[in-house]
PDB file of C-alpha atoms in Angstrom:
ATOM      1  CA  MET V   1    -168.768 -41.783 -30.520  1.00 38.00           C
ATOM      2  CA  GLU V   2    -169.399 -45.357 -31.558  1.00 50.00           C
ATOM      3  CA  ALA V   3    -170.822 -44.280 -35.059  1.00 44.00           C
ATOM      4  CA  ILE V   4    -167.749 -42.140 -35.939  1.00 42.00           C
ATOM      5  CA  ARG V   5    -165.087 -44.760 -35.458  1.00 52.00           C
ATOM      6  CA  PRO V   6    -166.312 -47.242 -38.239  1.00 53.00           C
ATOM      7  CA  LEU V   7    -166.956 -44.149 -40.497  1.00 43.00           C
ATOM      8  CA  ALA V   8    -163.105 -43.074 -40.059  1.00 55.00           C
ATOM      9  CA  ARG V   9    -161.894 -46.559 -40.657  1.00 56.00           C
ATOM     10  CA  ILE V  10    -163.947 -46.791 -43.937  1.00 64.00           C
ATOM     11  CA  LEU V  11    -162.408 -43.430 -45.039  1.00 83.00           C
ATOM     12  CA  LEU V  12    -158.860 -44.670 -44.442  1.00 85.00           C
ATOM     13  CA  ARG V  13    -159.463 -47.882 -46.340  1.00 87.00           C
ATOM     14  CA  ASP V  14    -161.123 -46.088 -49.242  1.00 90.00           C
ATOM     15  CA  ARG V  15    -158.236 -43.517 -49.149  1.00 90.00           C
ATOM     16  CA  ALA V  16    -155.549 -46.264 -49.375  1.00 92.00           C
ATOM     17  CA  TYR V  17    -157.689 -48.075 -52.077  1.00 93.00           C
ATOM     18  CA  ALA V  18    -157.842 -44.977 -54.372  1.00 92.00           C
ATOM     19  CA  SER V  19    -154.328 -44.064 -53.942  1.00 93.00           C
ATOM     20  CA  ILE V  20    -153.013 -47.533 -54.819  1.00 95.00           C
ATOM     21  CA  ARG V  21    -155.308 -48.096 -57.605  1.00 95.00           C
ATOM     22  CA  ASP V  22    -154.454 -44.764 -59.208  1.00 93.00           C
ATOM     23  CA  ALA V  23    -150.634 -45.447 -58.836  1.00 94.00           C
ATOM     24  CA  ILE V  24    -151.255 -48.750 -60.613  1.00 95.00           C
ATOM     25  CA  VAL V  25    -153.270 -47.234 -63.486  1.00 93.00           C
ATOM     26  CA  VAL V  26    -150.818 -44.391 -64.256  1.00 90.00           C
ATOM     27  CA  GLY V  27    -147.930 -46.641 -64.101  1.00 90.00           C
ATOM     28  CA  GLU V  28    -146.333 -45.293 -61.055  1.00 92.00           C
ATOM     29  CA  ILE V  29    -146.371 -48.872 -59.732  1.00 94.00           C
ATOM     30  CA  GLU V  30    -145.534 -51.024 -62.861  1.00 94.00           C
ATOM     31  CA  PRO V  31    -147.051 -54.235 -63.909  1.00 94.00           C
ATOM     32  CA  GLY V  32    -145.066 -57.090 -62.124  1.00 95.00           C
ATOM     33  CA  ALA V  33    -143.999 -54.761 -59.331  1.00 96.00           C
ATOM     34  CA  VAL V  34    -144.112 -56.380 -55.716  1.00 96.00           C
ATOM     35  CA  VAL V  35    -146.047 -54.147 -53.223  1.00 96.00           C
ATOM     36  CA  ARG V  36    -145.736 -54.365 -49.542  1.00 95.00           C
ATOM     37  CA  ASP V  37    -148.293 -53.058 -47.068  1.00 92.00           C
ATOM     38  CA  GLY V  38    -145.589 -51.748 -44.719  1.00 93.00           C
ATOM     39  CA  GLU V  39    -143.897 -49.637 -47.258  1.00 94.00           C
ATOM     40  CA  LEU V  40    -147.133 -48.211 -48.911  1.00 93.00           C
ATOM     41  CA  ALA V  41    -148.659 -47.700 -45.411  1.00 92.00           C
ATOM     42  CA  GLU V  42    -145.614 -45.499 -44.606  1.00 92.00           C
ATOM     43  CA  ARG V  43    -145.967 -43.481 -47.790  1.00 92.00           C
ATOM     44  CA  LEU V  44    -149.690 -43.020 -47.236  1.00 91.00           C
ATOM     45  CA  GLY V  45    -149.164 -42.077 -43.507  1.00 91.00           C
ATOM     46  CA  LEU V  46    -151.596 -44.930 -42.643  1.00 90.00           C
ATOM     47  CA  SER V  47    -151.440 -48.004 -40.744  1.00 91.00           C
ATOM     48  CA  ARG V  48    -151.136 -51.378 -42.268  1.00 93.00           C
ATOM     49  CA  ALA V  49    -154.767 -52.469 -41.757  1.00 93.00           C
ATOM     50  CA  PRO V  50    -156.365 -50.050 -44.384  1.00 93.00           C
ATOM     51  CA  VAL V  51    -153.675 -50.904 -46.875  1.00 94.00           C
ATOM     52  CA  ARG V  52    -154.263 -54.603 -46.549  1.00 93.00           C
ATOM     53  CA  GLU V  53    -157.873 -54.131 -47.002  1.00 93.00           C
ATOM     54  CA  ALA V  54    -157.243 -52.108 -50.167  1.00 95.00           C
ATOM     55  CA  PHE V  55    -154.903 -54.799 -51.294  1.00 95.00           C
ATOM     56  CA  ALA V  56    -157.769 -57.449 -50.987  1.00 94.00           C
ATOM     57  CA  ARG V  57    -159.946 -55.190 -52.792  1.00 94.00           C
ATOM     58  CA  LEU V  58    -157.495 -54.731 -55.634  1.00 95.00           C
ATOM     59  CA  VAL V  59    -156.702 -58.378 -55.817  1.00 95.00           C
ATOM     60  CA  ASP V  60    -160.575 -59.074 -56.334  1.00 93.00           C
ATOM     61  CA  GLU V  61    -160.647 -56.420 -59.028  1.00 92.00           C
ATOM     62  CA  GLY V  62    -157.779 -57.854 -61.009  1.00 93.00           C
ATOM     63  CA  LEU V  63    -155.079 -55.033 -60.558  1.00 95.00           C
ATOM     64  CA  LEU V  64    -153.223 -57.026 -57.990  1.00 96.00           C
ATOM     65  CA  GLU V  65    -152.509 -60.837 -57.671  1.00 95.00           C
ATOM     66  CA  SER V  66    -151.406 -62.421 -54.320  1.00 92.00           C
ATOM     67  CA  LYS V  67    -149.738 -65.736 -53.289  1.00 89.00           C
ATOM     68  CA  PRO V  68    -150.262 -66.168 -49.520  1.00 84.00           C
ATOM     69  CA  GLN V  69    -146.980 -65.967 -47.561  1.00 82.00           C
ATOM     70  CA  SER V  70    -145.174 -65.099 -50.926  1.00 87.00           C
ATOM     71  CA  TYR V  71    -145.850 -61.958 -52.793  1.00 89.00           C
ATOM     72  CA  THR V  72    -148.519 -59.434 -53.649  1.00 95.00           C
ATOM     73  CA  ARG V  73    -147.830 -57.867 -56.976  1.00 96.00           C
ATOM     74  CA  VAL V  74    -149.295 -55.651 -59.778  1.00 96.00           C
ATOM     75  CA  THR V  75    -151.025 -57.733 -62.539  1.00 95.00           C
ATOM     76  CA  GLN V  76    -149.801 -57.472 -66.176  1.00 94.00           C
ATOM     77  CA  VAL V  77    -151.971 -55.860 -68.641  1.00 91.00           C
ATOM     78  CA  VAL V  78    -153.815 -58.965 -70.213  1.00 90.00           C
ATOM     79  CA  ALA V  79    -155.828 -58.294 -73.589  1.00 88.00           C
ATOM     80  CA  ALA V  80    -158.521 -60.784 -72.436  1.00 90.00           C
ATOM     81  CA  ASP V  81    -159.073 -59.172 -69.016  1.00 90.00           C
ATOM     82  CA  VAL V  82    -159.425 -55.655 -70.848  1.00 90.00           C
ATOM     83  CA  ARG V  83    -161.736 -57.181 -73.334  1.00 91.00           C
ATOM     84  CA  ASP V  84    -163.891 -58.799 -70.704  1.00 92.00           C
ATOM     85  CA  ALA V  85    -163.900 -55.555 -68.615  1.00 92.00           C
ATOM     86  CA  ALA V  86    -164.870 -53.573 -71.831  1.00 91.00           C
ATOM     87  CA  ALA V  87    -167.707 -55.699 -72.489  1.00 92.00           C
ATOM     88  CA  VAL V  88    -169.068 -55.217 -68.926  1.00 94.00           C
ATOM     89  CA  VAL V  89    -168.427 -51.541 -68.747  1.00 95.00           C
ATOM     90  CA  GLY V  90    -169.805 -51.061 -72.201  1.00 95.00           C
ATOM     91  CA  ALA V  91    -172.963 -52.803 -71.156  1.00 97.00           C
ATOM     92  CA  MET V  92    -173.443 -50.606 -68.078  1.00 97.00           C
ATOM     93  CA  HIS V  93    -172.877 -47.721 -70.252  1.00 97.00           C
ATOM     94  CA  GLU V  94    -175.483 -48.683 -72.574  1.00 98.00           C
ATOM     95  CA  LEU V  95    -177.972 -49.426 -69.866  1.00 98.00           C
ATOM     96  CA  VAL V  96    -177.556 -45.993 -68.217  1.00 98.00           C
ATOM     97  CA  THR V  97    -177.665 -44.146 -71.387  1.00 98.00           C
ATOM     98  CA  ARG V  98    -181.057 -45.752 -72.270  1.00 98.00           C
ATOM     99  CA  VAL V  99    -182.319 -44.668 -68.695  1.00 98.00           C
ATOM    100  CA  ALA V 100    -180.743 -41.276 -68.558  1.00 98.00           C
ATOM    101  CA  VAL V 101    -181.279 -39.645 -72.010  1.00 98.00           C
ATOM    102  CA  PRO V 102    -185.072 -38.848 -71.455  1.00 98.00           C
ATOM    103  CA  ARG V 103    -184.225 -37.434 -68.037  1.00 98.00           C
ATOM    104  CA  LEU V 104    -181.405 -35.007 -69.231  1.00 98.00           C
ATOM    105  CA  PHE V 105    -181.596 -31.258 -68.758  1.00 98.00           C
ATOM    106  CA  ALA V 106    -179.984 -28.490 -70.998  1.00 98.00           C
ATOM    107  CA  ALA V 107    -177.366 -28.082 -68.145  1.00 98.00           C
ATOM    108  CA  ASP V 108    -176.486 -31.827 -68.402  1.00 98.00           C
ATOM    109  CA  ILE V 109    -175.892 -31.475 -72.183  1.00 98.00           C
ATOM    110  CA  GLU V 110    -173.885 -28.452 -71.621  1.00 98.00           C
ATOM    111  CA  THR V 111    -171.701 -30.424 -69.150  1.00 98.00           C
ATOM    112  CA  MET V 112    -170.973 -32.974 -71.557  1.00 98.00           C
ATOM    113  CA  ARG V 113    -170.137 -30.602 -74.463  1.00 97.00           C
ATOM    114  CA  ALA V 114    -167.715 -28.877 -72.059  1.00 98.00           C
ATOM    115  CA  ALA V 115    -166.124 -32.075 -71.095  1.00 97.00           C
ATOM    116  CA  ASN V 116    -165.817 -33.062 -74.589  1.00 95.00           C
ATOM    117  CA  GLU V 117    -164.030 -29.771 -75.433  1.00 96.00           C
ATOM    118  CA  ARG V 118    -161.615 -30.338 -72.627  1.00 95.00           C
ATOM    119  CA  PHE V 119    -161.191 -33.911 -74.101  1.00 92.00           C
ATOM    120  CA  ALA V 120    -160.499 -32.900 -77.446  1.00 92.00           C
ATOM    121  CA  ALA V 121    -157.844 -30.117 -76.386  1.00 93.00           C
ATOM    122  CA  ALA V 122    -156.120 -32.831 -74.241  1.00 90.00           C
ATOM    123  CA  VAL V 123    -155.865 -35.289 -76.979  1.00 87.00           C
ATOM    124  CA  THR V 124    -154.324 -32.608 -79.378  1.00 87.00           C
ATOM    125  CA  ALA V 125    -151.837 -31.621 -76.497  1.00 89.00           C
ATOM    126  CA  GLY V 126    -150.986 -35.287 -75.627  1.00 86.00           C
ATOM    127  CA  ASP V 127    -152.155 -34.882 -72.032  1.00 89.00           C
ATOM    128  CA  VAL V 128    -153.557 -38.368 -71.367  1.00 87.00           C
ATOM    129  CA  ASP V 129    -154.366 -37.568 -67.857  1.00 88.00           C
ATOM    130  CA  GLU V 130    -156.563 -34.760 -68.731  1.00 91.00           C
ATOM    131  CA  ALA V 131    -158.085 -36.617 -71.713  1.00 89.00           C
ATOM    132  CA  LEU V 132    -159.080 -39.694 -69.449  1.00 90.00           C
ATOM    133  CA  ARG V 133    -160.469 -37.277 -66.765  1.00 92.00           C
ATOM    134  CA  ALA V 134    -162.744 -35.331 -69.307  1.00 94.00           C
ATOM    135  CA  ASP V 135    -163.801 -38.586 -70.748  1.00 92.00           C
ATOM    136  CA  ASP V 136    -164.983 -39.740 -67.370  1.00 93.00           C
ATOM    137  CA  GLN V 137    -166.698 -36.597 -66.694  1.00 96.00           C
ATOM    138  CA  LEU V 138    -168.608 -36.758 -69.869  1.00 96.00           C
ATOM    139  CA  HIS V 139    -169.810 -40.330 -69.454  1.00 96.00           C
ATOM    140  CA  ASP V 140    -170.360 -39.726 -65.754  1.00 97.00           C
ATOM    141  CA  VAL V 141    -173.141 -37.227 -66.469  1.00 98.00           C
ATOM    142  CA  LEU V 142    -175.263 -40.118 -67.940  1.00 98.00           C
ATOM    143  CA  VAL V 143    -174.437 -42.553 -65.165  1.00 98.00           C
ATOM    144  CA  ARG V 144    -175.411 -39.976 -62.561  1.00 98.00           C
ATOM    145  CA  VAL V 145    -178.597 -38.948 -64.350  1.00 98.00           C
ATOM    146  CA  SER V 146    -179.691 -42.578 -64.642  1.00 98.00           C
ATOM    147  CA  GLY V 147    -179.451 -43.102 -60.886  1.00 97.00           C
ATOM    148  CA  ASN V 148    -178.392 -46.735 -61.091  1.00 98.00           C
ATOM    149  CA  ARG V 149    -176.130 -47.367 -58.290  1.00 97.00           C
ATOM    150  CA  ALA V 150    -175.290 -50.841 -59.392  1.00 97.00           C
ATOM    151  CA  ALA V 151    -174.201 -49.777 -62.682  1.00 97.00           C
ATOM    152  CA  ALA V 152    -172.125 -47.041 -61.303  1.00 97.00           C
ATOM    153  CA  ALA V 153    -170.498 -49.320 -58.972  1.00 95.00           C
ATOM    154  CA  THR V 154    -169.732 -51.769 -61.711  1.00 96.00           C
ATOM    155  CA  THR V 155    -168.385 -49.265 -63.970  1.00 95.00           C
ATOM    156  CA  ALA V 156    -166.248 -48.034 -61.282  1.00 94.00           C
ATOM    157  CA  ARG V 157    -164.813 -51.545 -60.394  1.00 93.00           C
ATOM    158  CA  TYR V 158    -163.827 -52.407 -64.030  1.00 93.00           C
ATOM    159  CA  THR V 159    -162.742 -49.172 -65.751  1.00 93.00           C
ATOM    160  CA  PRO V 160    -159.338 -49.140 -64.140  1.00 93.00           C
ATOM    161  CA  LEU V 161    -158.393 -52.291 -66.048  1.00 91.00           C
ATOM    162  CA  ILE V 162    -159.347 -50.675 -69.315  1.00 91.00           C
ATOM    163  CA  ARG V 163    -157.451 -47.301 -68.416  1.00 91.00           C
ATOM    164  CA  ARG V 164    -154.183 -49.055 -68.014  1.00 89.00           C
ATOM    165  CA  LEU V 165    -154.274 -50.237 -71.638  1.00 87.00           C
ATOM    166  CA  GLU V 166    -155.545 -46.809 -72.843  1.00 84.00           C
ATOM    167  CA  ARG V 167    -152.864 -44.975 -71.223  1.00 84.00           C
ATOM    168  CA  ARG V 168    -150.273 -47.366 -72.689  1.00 77.00           C
ATOM    169  CA  ARG V 169    -151.723 -46.912 -76.230  1.00 73.00           C
ATOM    170  CA  PHE V 170    -151.687 -43.207 -75.872  1.00 69.00           C
ATOM    171  CA  GLY V 171    -148.105 -43.242 -74.786  1.00 59.00           C
ATOM    172  CA  GLU V 172    -147.162 -45.301 -77.800  1.00 58.00           C
ATOM    173  CA  GLY V 173    -148.715 -42.452 -80.117  1.00 52.00           C
ATOM    174  CA  GLY V 174    -152.196 -44.083 -80.390  1.00 52.00           C
ATOM    175  CA  ASN V 175    -155.327 -41.916 -79.591  1.00 55.00           C
ATOM    176  CA  CYS V 176    -158.039 -41.830 -77.085  1.00 57.00           C
ATOM    177  CA  ARG V 177    -161.591 -42.266 -77.874  1.00 62.00           C
ATOM    178  CA  SER V 178    -162.715 -39.997 -80.723  1.00 79.00           C
ATOM    179  CA  ALA V 179    -164.073 -36.762 -79.799  1.00 82.00           C
ATOM    180  CA  GLY V 180    -166.291 -37.169 -82.903  1.00 90.00           C
ATOM    181  CA  LEU V 181    -168.098 -40.075 -81.329  1.00 93.00           C
ATOM    182  CA  HIS V 182    -168.613 -37.842 -78.321  1.00 95.00           C
ATOM    183  CA  ASP V 183    -170.113 -35.161 -80.540  1.00 96.00           C
ATOM    184  CA  ARG V 184    -172.510 -37.852 -81.917  1.00 96.00           C
ATOM    185  CA  LEU V 185    -173.448 -39.001 -78.627  1.00 97.00           C
ATOM    186  CA  ILE V 186    -173.961 -35.473 -77.364  1.00 98.00           C
ATOM    187  CA  ALA V 187    -176.095 -34.701 -80.513  1.00 98.00           C
ATOM    188  CA  ALA V 188    -178.386 -37.901 -79.784  1.00 98.00           C
ATOM    189  CA  CYS V 189    -178.885 -36.950 -76.122  1.00 98.00           C
ATOM    190  CA  ALA V 190    -179.558 -33.339 -77.029  1.00 98.00           C
ATOM    191  CA  ALA V 191    -182.353 -34.629 -79.547  1.00 98.00           C
ATOM    192  CA  GLY V 192    -183.811 -37.192 -76.841  1.00 98.00           C
ATOM    193  CA  ASP V 193    -182.915 -39.828 -79.503  1.00 98.00           C
ATOM    194  CA  VAL V 194    -182.485 -42.922 -76.993  1.00 98.00           C
ATOM    195  CA  ASP V 195    -181.751 -45.429 -79.677  1.00 98.00           C
ATOM    196  CA  GLU V 196    -178.927 -43.382 -81.524  1.00 98.00           C
ATOM    197  CA  ALA V 197    -177.468 -42.543 -78.184  1.00 98.00           C
ATOM    198  CA  VAL V 198    -177.189 -46.263 -77.266  1.00 98.00           C
ATOM    199  CA  ARG V 199    -175.832 -47.264 -80.574  1.00 97.00           C
ATOM    200  CA  VAL V 200    -173.032 -44.548 -80.353  1.00 96.00           C
ATOM    201  CA  THR V 201    -172.240 -45.676 -76.797  1.00 96.00           C
ATOM    202  CA  ALA V 202    -171.966 -49.230 -78.047  1.00 95.00           C
ATOM    203  CA  GLU V 203    -169.559 -48.039 -80.721  1.00 93.00           C
ATOM    204  CA  ILE V 204    -167.499 -46.337 -78.361  1.00 91.00           C
ATOM    205  CA  TRP V 205    -166.956 -49.308 -76.158  1.00 89.00           C
ATOM    206  CA  ARG V 206    -166.755 -51.671 -79.097  1.00 87.00           C
ATOM    207  CA  GLY V 207    -163.797 -49.752 -80.059  1.00 82.00           C
ATOM    208  CA  LEU V 208    -162.241 -50.279 -76.668  1.00 77.00           C
ATOM    209  CA  ALA V 209    -162.679 -54.109 -76.956  1.00 74.00           C
ATOM    210  CA  GLU V 210    -160.868 -53.915 -80.485  1.00 76.00           C
ATOM    211  CA  LEU V 211    -158.249 -52.031 -78.748  1.00 72.00           C
ATOM    212  CA  ALA V 212    -157.625 -54.997 -76.516  1.00 71.00           C
ATOM    213  CA  ASP V 213    -157.798 -57.399 -79.348  1.00 69.00           C
ATOM    214  CA  SER V 214    -154.911 -55.420 -81.182  1.00 65.00           C
ATOM    215  CA  ASP V 215    -152.708 -55.678 -78.014  1.00 57.00           C
TER     216      ASP V 215
END
């Protein structure tokens, strides 16, 4: 029984973190909004403890800012922060792409193709949620196959900062990452061309850094 209690606590903390993070990323909790542990704990059906732990993690990751004994609130979307995050996440994706491409199976390539088909359809339909979900699924194939847990953790930590700006741009009539770039990436992966796959990956993430510069 002793081994079960810590696991349950971790799961509650992670549940609170994921729920609050997603609400911030999609704009349900807007930039500048003050968040209170008691209110969110009640909405999530949790005690305050896991919510407070989630707050601490979100402050560390740049989605919340806190002044002791005063407030905890959602950060603004700051171009410099997004640009820095895109540089880090892009570097991680280049790393995992270099490692993963020689290890890919035909089924992995088909998973990437199917994800890109969903991505393109979602962009055409104006469905930002599905577009970003499909984009994640496509790139996650390379992250998974690389087996690099440190790169996966770093990517998961900083991607939400980028997603907030992507969502806003999409809502303003902009576009998500090009399905054509994805096609080039998939073709390079299918051909086992590591250098080309890394070049396309760099181009994808360079575009996101430029998106931040134009904010």
